[in-house]
PDB file of C-alpha atoms in Angstrom:
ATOM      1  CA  UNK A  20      -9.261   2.460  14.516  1.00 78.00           C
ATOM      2  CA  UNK A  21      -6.210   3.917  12.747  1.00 86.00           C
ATOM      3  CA  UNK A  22      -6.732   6.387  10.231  1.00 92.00           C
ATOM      4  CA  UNK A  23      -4.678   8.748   7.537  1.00 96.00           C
ATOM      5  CA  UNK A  24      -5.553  12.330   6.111  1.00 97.00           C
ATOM      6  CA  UNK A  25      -3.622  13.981   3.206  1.00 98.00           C
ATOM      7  CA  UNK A  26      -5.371  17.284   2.796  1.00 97.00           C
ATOM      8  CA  UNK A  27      -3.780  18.261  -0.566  1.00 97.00           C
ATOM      9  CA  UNK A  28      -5.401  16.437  -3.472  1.00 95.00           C
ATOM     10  CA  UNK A  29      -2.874  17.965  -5.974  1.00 96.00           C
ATOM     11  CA  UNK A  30       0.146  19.573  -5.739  1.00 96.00           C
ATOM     12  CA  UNK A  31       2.921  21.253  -7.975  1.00 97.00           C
ATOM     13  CA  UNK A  32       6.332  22.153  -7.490  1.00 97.00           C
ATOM     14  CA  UNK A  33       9.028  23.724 -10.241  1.00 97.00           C
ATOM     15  CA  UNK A  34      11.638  21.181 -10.714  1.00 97.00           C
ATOM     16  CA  UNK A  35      14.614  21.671  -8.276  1.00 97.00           C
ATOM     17  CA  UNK A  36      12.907  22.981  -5.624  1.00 97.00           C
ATOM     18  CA  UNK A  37      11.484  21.372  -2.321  1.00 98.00           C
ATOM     19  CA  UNK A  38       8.483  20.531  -1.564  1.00 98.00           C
ATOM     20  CA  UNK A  39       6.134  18.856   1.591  1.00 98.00           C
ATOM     21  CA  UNK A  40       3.292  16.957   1.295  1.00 98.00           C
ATOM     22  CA  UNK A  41       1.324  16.532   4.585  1.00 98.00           C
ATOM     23  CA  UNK A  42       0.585  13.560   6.371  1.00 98.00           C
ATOM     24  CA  UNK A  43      -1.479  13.653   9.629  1.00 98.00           C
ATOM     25  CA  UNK A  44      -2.778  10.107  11.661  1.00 96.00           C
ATOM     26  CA  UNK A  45      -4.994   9.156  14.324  1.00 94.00           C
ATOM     27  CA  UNK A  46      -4.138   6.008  16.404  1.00 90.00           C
ATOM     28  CA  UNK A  47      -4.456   5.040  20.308  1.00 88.00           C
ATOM     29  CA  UNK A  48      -1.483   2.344  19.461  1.00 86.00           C
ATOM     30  CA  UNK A  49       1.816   3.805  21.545  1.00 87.00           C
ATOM     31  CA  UNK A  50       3.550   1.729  18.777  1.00 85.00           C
ATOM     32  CA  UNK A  51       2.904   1.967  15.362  1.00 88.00           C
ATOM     33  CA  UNK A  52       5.040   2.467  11.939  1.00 89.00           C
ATOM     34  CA  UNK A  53       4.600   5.456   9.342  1.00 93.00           C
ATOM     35  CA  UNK A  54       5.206   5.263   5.705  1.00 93.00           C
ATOM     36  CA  UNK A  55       5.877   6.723   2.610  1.00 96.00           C
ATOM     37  CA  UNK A  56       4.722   5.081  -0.585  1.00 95.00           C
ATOM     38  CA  UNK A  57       4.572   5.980  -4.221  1.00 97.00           C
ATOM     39  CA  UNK A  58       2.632   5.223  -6.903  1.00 95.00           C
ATOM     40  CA  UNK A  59       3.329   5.972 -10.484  1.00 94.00           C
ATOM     41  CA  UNK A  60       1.048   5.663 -13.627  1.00 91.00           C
ATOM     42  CA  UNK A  61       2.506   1.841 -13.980  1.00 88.00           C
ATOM     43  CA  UNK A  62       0.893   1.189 -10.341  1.00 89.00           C
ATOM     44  CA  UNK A  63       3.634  -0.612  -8.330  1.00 89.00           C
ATOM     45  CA  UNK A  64       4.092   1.011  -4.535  1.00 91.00           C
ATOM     46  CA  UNK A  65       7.352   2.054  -4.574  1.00 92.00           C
ATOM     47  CA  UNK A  66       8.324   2.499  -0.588  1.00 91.00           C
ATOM     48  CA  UNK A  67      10.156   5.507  -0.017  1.00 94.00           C
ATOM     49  CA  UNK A  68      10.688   6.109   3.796  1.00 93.00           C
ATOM     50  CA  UNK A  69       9.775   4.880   7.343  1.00 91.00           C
ATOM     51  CA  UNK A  70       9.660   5.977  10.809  1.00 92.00           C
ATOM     52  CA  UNK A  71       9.063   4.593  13.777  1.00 89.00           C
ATOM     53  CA  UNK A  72       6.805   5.488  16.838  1.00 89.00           C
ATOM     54  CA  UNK A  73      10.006   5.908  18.870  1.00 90.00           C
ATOM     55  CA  UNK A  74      12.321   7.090  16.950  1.00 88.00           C
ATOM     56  CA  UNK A  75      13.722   9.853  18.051  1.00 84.00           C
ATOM     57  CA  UNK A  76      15.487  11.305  15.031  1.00 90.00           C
ATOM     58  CA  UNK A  77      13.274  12.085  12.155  1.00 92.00           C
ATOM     59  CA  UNK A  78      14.026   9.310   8.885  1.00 91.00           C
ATOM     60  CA  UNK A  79      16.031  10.385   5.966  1.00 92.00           C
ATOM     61  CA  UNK A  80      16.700   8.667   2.536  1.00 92.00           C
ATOM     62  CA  UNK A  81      18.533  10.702   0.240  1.00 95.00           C
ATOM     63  CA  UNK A  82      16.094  13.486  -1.179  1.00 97.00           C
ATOM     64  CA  UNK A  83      13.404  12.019   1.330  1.00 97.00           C
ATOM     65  CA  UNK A  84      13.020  13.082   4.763  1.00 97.00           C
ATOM     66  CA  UNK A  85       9.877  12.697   6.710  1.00 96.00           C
ATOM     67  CA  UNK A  86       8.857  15.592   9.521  1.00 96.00           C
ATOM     68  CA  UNK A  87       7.768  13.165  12.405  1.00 96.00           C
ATOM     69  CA  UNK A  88       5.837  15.286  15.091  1.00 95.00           C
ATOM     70  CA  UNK A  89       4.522  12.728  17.429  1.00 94.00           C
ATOM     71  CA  UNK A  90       2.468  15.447  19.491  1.00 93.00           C
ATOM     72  CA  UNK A  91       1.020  16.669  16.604  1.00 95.00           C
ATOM     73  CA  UNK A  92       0.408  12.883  14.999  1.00 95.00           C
ATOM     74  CA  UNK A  93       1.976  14.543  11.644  1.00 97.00           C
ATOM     75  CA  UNK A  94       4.136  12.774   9.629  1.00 97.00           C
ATOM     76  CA  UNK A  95       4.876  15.292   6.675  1.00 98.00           C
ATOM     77  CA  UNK A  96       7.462  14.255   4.082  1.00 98.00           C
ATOM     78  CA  UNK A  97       9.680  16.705   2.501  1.00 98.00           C
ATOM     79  CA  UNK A  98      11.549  15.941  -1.210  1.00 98.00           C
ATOM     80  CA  UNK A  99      13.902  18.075  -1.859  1.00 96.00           C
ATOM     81  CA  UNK A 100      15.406  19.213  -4.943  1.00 96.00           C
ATOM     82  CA  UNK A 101      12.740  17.757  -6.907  1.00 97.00           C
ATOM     83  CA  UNK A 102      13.146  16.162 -10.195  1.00 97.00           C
ATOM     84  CA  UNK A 103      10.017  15.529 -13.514  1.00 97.00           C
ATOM     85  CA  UNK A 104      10.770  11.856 -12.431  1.00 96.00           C
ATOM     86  CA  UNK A 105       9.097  12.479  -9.240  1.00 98.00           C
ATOM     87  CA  UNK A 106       5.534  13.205 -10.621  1.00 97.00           C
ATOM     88  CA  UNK A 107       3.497  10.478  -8.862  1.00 97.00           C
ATOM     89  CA  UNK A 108       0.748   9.969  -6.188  1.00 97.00           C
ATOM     90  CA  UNK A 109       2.232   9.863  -3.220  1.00 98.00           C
ATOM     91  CA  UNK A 110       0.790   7.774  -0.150  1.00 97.00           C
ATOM     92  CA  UNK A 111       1.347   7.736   3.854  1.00 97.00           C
ATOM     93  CA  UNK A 112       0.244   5.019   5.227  1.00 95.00           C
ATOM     94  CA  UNK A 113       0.561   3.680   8.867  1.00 92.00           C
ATOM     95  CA  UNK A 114       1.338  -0.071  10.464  1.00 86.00           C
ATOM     96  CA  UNK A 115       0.917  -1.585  13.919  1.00 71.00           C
ATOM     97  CA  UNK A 116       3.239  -4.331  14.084  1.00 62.00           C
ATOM     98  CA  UNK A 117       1.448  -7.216  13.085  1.00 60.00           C
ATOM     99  CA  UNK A 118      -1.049  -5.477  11.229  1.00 69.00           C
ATOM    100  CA  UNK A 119      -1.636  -4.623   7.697  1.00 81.00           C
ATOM    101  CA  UNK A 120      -1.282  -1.135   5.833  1.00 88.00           C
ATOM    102  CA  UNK A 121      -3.436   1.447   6.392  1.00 92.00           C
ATOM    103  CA  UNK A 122      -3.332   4.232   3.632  1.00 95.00           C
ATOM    104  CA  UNK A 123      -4.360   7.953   3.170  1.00 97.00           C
ATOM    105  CA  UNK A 124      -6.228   9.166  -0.030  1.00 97.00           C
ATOM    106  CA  UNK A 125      -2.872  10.149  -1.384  1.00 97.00           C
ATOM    107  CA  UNK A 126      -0.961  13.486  -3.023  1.00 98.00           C
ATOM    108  CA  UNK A 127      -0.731  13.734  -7.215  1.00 98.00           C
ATOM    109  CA  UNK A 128       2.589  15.443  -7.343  1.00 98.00           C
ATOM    110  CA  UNK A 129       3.424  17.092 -10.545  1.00 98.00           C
ATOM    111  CA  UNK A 130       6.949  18.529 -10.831  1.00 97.00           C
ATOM    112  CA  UNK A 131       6.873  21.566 -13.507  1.00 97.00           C
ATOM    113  CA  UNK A 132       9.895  21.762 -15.653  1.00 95.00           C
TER     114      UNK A 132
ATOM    115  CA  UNK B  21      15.807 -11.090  -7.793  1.00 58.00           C
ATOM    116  CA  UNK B  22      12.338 -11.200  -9.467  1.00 68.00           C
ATOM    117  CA  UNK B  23       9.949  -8.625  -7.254  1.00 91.00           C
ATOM    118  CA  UNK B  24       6.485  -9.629  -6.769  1.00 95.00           C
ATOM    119  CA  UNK B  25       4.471 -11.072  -9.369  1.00 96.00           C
ATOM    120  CA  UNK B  26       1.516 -10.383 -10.338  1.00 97.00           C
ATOM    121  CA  UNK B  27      -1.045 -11.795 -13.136  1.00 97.00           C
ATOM    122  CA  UNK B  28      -2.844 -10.990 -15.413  1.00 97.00           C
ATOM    123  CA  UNK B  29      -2.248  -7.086 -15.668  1.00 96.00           C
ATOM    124  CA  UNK B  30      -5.757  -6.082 -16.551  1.00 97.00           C
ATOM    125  CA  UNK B  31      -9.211  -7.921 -17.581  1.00 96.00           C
ATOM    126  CA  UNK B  32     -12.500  -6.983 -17.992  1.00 98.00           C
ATOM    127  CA  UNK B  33     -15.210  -9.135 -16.752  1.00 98.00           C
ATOM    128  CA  UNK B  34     -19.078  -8.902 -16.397  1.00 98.00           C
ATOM    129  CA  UNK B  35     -20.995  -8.741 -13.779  1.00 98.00           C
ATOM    130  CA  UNK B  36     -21.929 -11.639 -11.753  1.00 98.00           C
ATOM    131  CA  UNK B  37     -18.603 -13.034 -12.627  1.00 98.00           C
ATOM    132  CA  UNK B  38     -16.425 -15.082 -11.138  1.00 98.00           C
ATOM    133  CA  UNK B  39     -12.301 -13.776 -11.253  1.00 98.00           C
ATOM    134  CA  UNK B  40      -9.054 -15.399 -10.089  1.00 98.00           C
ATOM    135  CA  UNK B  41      -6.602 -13.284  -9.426  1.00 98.00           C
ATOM    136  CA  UNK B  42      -2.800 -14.427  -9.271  1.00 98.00           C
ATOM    137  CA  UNK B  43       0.230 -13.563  -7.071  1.00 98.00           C
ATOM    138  CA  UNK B  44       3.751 -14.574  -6.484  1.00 97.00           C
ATOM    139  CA  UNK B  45       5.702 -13.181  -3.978  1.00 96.00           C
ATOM    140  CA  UNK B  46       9.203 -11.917  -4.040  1.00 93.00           C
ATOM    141  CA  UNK B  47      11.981 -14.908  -3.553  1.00 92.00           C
ATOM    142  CA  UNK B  48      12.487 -15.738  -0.004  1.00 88.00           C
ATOM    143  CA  UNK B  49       9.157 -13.964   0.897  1.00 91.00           C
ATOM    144  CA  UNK B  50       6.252 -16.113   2.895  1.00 91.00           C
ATOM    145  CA  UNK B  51       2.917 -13.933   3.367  1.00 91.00           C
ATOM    146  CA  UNK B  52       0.904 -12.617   1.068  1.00 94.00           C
ATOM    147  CA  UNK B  53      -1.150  -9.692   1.535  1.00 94.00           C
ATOM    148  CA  UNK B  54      -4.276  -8.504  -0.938  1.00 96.00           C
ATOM    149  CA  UNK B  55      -5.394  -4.827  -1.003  1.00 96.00           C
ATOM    150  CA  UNK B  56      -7.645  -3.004  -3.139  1.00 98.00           C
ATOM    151  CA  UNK B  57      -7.779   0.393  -4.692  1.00 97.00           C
ATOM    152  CA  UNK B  58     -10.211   2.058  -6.038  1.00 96.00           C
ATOM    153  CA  UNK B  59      -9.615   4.874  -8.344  1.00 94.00           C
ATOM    154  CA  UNK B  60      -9.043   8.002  -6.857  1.00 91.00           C
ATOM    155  CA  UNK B  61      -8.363   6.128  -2.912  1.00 94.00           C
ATOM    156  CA  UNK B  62      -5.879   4.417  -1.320  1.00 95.00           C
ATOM    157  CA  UNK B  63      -5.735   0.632  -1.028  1.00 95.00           C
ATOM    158  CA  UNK B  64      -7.705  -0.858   1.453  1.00 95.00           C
ATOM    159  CA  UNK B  65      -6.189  -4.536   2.890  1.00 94.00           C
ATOM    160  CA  UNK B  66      -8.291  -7.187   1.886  1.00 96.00           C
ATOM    161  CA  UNK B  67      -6.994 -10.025   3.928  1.00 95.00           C
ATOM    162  CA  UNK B  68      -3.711 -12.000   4.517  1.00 93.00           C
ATOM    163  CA  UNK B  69      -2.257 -15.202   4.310  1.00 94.00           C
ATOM    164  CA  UNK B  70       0.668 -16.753   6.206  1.00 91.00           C
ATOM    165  CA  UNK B  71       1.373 -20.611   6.020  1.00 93.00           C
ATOM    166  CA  UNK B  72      -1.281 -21.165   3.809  1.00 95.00           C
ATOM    167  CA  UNK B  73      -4.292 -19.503   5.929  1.00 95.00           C
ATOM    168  CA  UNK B  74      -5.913 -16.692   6.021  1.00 94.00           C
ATOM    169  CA  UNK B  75      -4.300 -14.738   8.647  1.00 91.00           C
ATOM    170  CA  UNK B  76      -6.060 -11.396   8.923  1.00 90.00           C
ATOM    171  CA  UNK B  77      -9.144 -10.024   7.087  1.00 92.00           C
ATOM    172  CA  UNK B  78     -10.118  -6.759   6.317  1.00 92.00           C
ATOM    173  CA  UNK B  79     -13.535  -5.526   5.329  1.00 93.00           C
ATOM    174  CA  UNK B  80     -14.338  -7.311   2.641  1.00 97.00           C
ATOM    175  CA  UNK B  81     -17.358  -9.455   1.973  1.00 97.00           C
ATOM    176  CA  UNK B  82     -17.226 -13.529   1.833  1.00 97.00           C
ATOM    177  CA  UNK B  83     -17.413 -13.045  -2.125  1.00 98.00           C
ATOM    178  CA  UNK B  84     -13.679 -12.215  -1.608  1.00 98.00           C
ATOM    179  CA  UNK B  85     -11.631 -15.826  -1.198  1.00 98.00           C
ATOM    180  CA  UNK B  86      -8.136 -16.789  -1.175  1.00 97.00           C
ATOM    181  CA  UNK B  87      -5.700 -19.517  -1.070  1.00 97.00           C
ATOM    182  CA  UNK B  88      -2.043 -19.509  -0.774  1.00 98.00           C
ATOM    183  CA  UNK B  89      -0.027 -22.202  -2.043  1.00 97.00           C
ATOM    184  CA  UNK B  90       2.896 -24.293  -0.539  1.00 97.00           C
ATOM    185  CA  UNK B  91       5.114 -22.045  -2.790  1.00 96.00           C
ATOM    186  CA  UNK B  92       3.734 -18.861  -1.102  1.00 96.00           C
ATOM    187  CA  UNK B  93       1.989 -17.634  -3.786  1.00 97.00           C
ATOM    188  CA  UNK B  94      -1.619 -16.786  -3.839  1.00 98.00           C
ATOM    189  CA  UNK B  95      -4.978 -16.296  -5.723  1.00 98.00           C
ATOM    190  CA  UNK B  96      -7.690 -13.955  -4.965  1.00 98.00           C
ATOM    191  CA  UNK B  97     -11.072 -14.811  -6.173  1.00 98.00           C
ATOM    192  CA  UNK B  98     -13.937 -12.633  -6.275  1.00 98.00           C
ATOM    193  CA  UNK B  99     -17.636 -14.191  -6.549  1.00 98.00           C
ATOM    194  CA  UNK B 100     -20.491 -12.571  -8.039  1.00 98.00           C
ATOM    195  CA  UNK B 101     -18.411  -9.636  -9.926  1.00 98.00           C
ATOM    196  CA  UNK B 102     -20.098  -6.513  -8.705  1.00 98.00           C
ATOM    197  CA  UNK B 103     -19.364  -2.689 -10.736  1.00 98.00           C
ATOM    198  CA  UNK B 104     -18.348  -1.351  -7.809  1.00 97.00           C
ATOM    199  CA  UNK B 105     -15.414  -4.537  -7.764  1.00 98.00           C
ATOM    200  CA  UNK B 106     -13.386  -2.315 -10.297  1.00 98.00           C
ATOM    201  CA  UNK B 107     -10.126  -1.617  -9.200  1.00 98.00           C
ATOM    202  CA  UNK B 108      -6.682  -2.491  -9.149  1.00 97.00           C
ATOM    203  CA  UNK B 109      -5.689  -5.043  -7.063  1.00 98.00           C
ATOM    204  CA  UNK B 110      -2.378  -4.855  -5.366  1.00 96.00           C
ATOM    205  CA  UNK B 111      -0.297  -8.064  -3.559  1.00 96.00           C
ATOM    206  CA  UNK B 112       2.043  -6.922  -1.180  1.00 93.00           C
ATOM    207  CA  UNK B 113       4.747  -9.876  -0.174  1.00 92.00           C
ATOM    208  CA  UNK B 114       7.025  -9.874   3.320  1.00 87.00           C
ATOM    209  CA  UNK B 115       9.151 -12.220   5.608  1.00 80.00           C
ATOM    210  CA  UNK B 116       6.883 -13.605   8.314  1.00 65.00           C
ATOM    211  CA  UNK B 117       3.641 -11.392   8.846  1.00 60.00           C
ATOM    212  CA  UNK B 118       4.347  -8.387  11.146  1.00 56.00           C
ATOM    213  CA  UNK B 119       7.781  -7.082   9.988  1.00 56.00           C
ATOM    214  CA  UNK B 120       7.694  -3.477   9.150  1.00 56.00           C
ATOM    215  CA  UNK B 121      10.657  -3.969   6.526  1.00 62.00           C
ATOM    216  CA  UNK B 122      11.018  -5.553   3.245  1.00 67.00           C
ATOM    217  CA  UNK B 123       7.326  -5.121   2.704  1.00 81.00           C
ATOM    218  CA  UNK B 124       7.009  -5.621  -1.503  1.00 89.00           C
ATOM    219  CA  UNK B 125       4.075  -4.702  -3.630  1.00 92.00           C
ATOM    220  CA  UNK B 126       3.607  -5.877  -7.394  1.00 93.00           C
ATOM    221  CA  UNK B 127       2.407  -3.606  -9.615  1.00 93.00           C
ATOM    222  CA  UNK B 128      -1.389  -4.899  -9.637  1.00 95.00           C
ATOM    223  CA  UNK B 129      -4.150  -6.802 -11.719  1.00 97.00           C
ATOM    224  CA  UNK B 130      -6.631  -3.864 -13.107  1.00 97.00           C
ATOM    225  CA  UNK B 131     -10.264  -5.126 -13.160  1.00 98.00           C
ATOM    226  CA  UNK B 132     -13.151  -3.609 -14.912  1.00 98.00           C
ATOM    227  CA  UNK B 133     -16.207  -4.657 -14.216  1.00 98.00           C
ATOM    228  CA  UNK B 134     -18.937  -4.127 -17.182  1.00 98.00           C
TER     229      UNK B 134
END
């Protein structure tokens, strides 16, 4: 069975600055899909980034890049230059082709001013 | 290009309840997908439906039905309203089940349960 952990409940970072919220998964599926979802107060996912099992180059989308270390079944993303519009929960969530969503417990960013 | 649809935005029910929840899924979009999420988790997939069947299922007990429409959209209903049944209740909307792009969510039907 596929599963997600996000080890930081909560985190903060000062507006401008860069900051990575950890992903790690758990899958025997040699292909799979990992994403980046998130959630503000209003509740709509808002899909952010995604990379593939194979990919070799680690996914980017303007301040979002995602730290894909397939040895180490992380899949960390990284926004940089942070803005207060950012404060959200943030979820990774992983996808067999096929299959249906499965998502971690999530991140509550808060961007400081 | 209306996103995904979703209705209403909140109730509260009692329990032992019956609810019908209400999707409809971005333009051009064909599957439907349910999840739920509890406060404080992620959403968990509830089932699936392509073609008007149920596709895939999740881990949800038979007091969770659903029906999708020839227009593609969909209804959850839950039977016999339980507290634990409080949530919000996502639908997610794609091109043919399986594609790992284009994958929409609305922005959910919150249900109390009293």
């Amino acid at each position: 069975a596929q599963k997600i952990t996000q080890t930081q409940p909560g985190m903060f970072v000062q507006e401008k600055e860069a900051v990575t919220l950890d992903c790690t998964y758990d899958t025997s599926d040699q292909s799979y899909g990992l994403f980046w979802y998130k959630q503000p107060s209003s509740g709509e996912m808002i899909f952010l980034i995604y990379q593939g099992s194979y990919d070799e180059q680690n996914a980017t989308e303007g301040r979002y890049s995602l730290n894909f270390q397939k040895a180490r079944k992380s899949a960390n993303l990284v926004i940089s230059a942070s803005q207060l519009g950012d404060s959200a929960m943030y979820f990774c969530a992983m996808r067999d082709y096929g299959q249906n969503f499965v998502f971690g417990p999530g991140t509550r960013l808060s961007v400081l001013p | 290009d209306a996103g995904v649809t979703q209705s209403p935005t909140h109730l509260i029910k009692t329990r032992g309840q019956q609810v019908t929840l209400r999707c409809s899924p971005k333009s051009g979009h064909d599957t439907v997908s349910w999840y739920q999420q509890a406060l404080g988790q992620g959403p968990q997939f509830i089932f699936q439906y392509y073609e008007e069947e149920e596709r895939q299922r999740g881990n949800f007990p038979d007091r969770f039905s659903g029906h999708q429409f020839p227009n593609y959209s969909s209804e959850l209903n839950v039977n016999a309203l339980l507290l634990g049944d409080s949530a919000l209740y996502l639908c997610a909307s794609s091109l043919v089940p399986g594609t790992n792009y284009g994958y929409t969510f609305g922005s959910g039907t919150r249900l109390t349960v009293v």
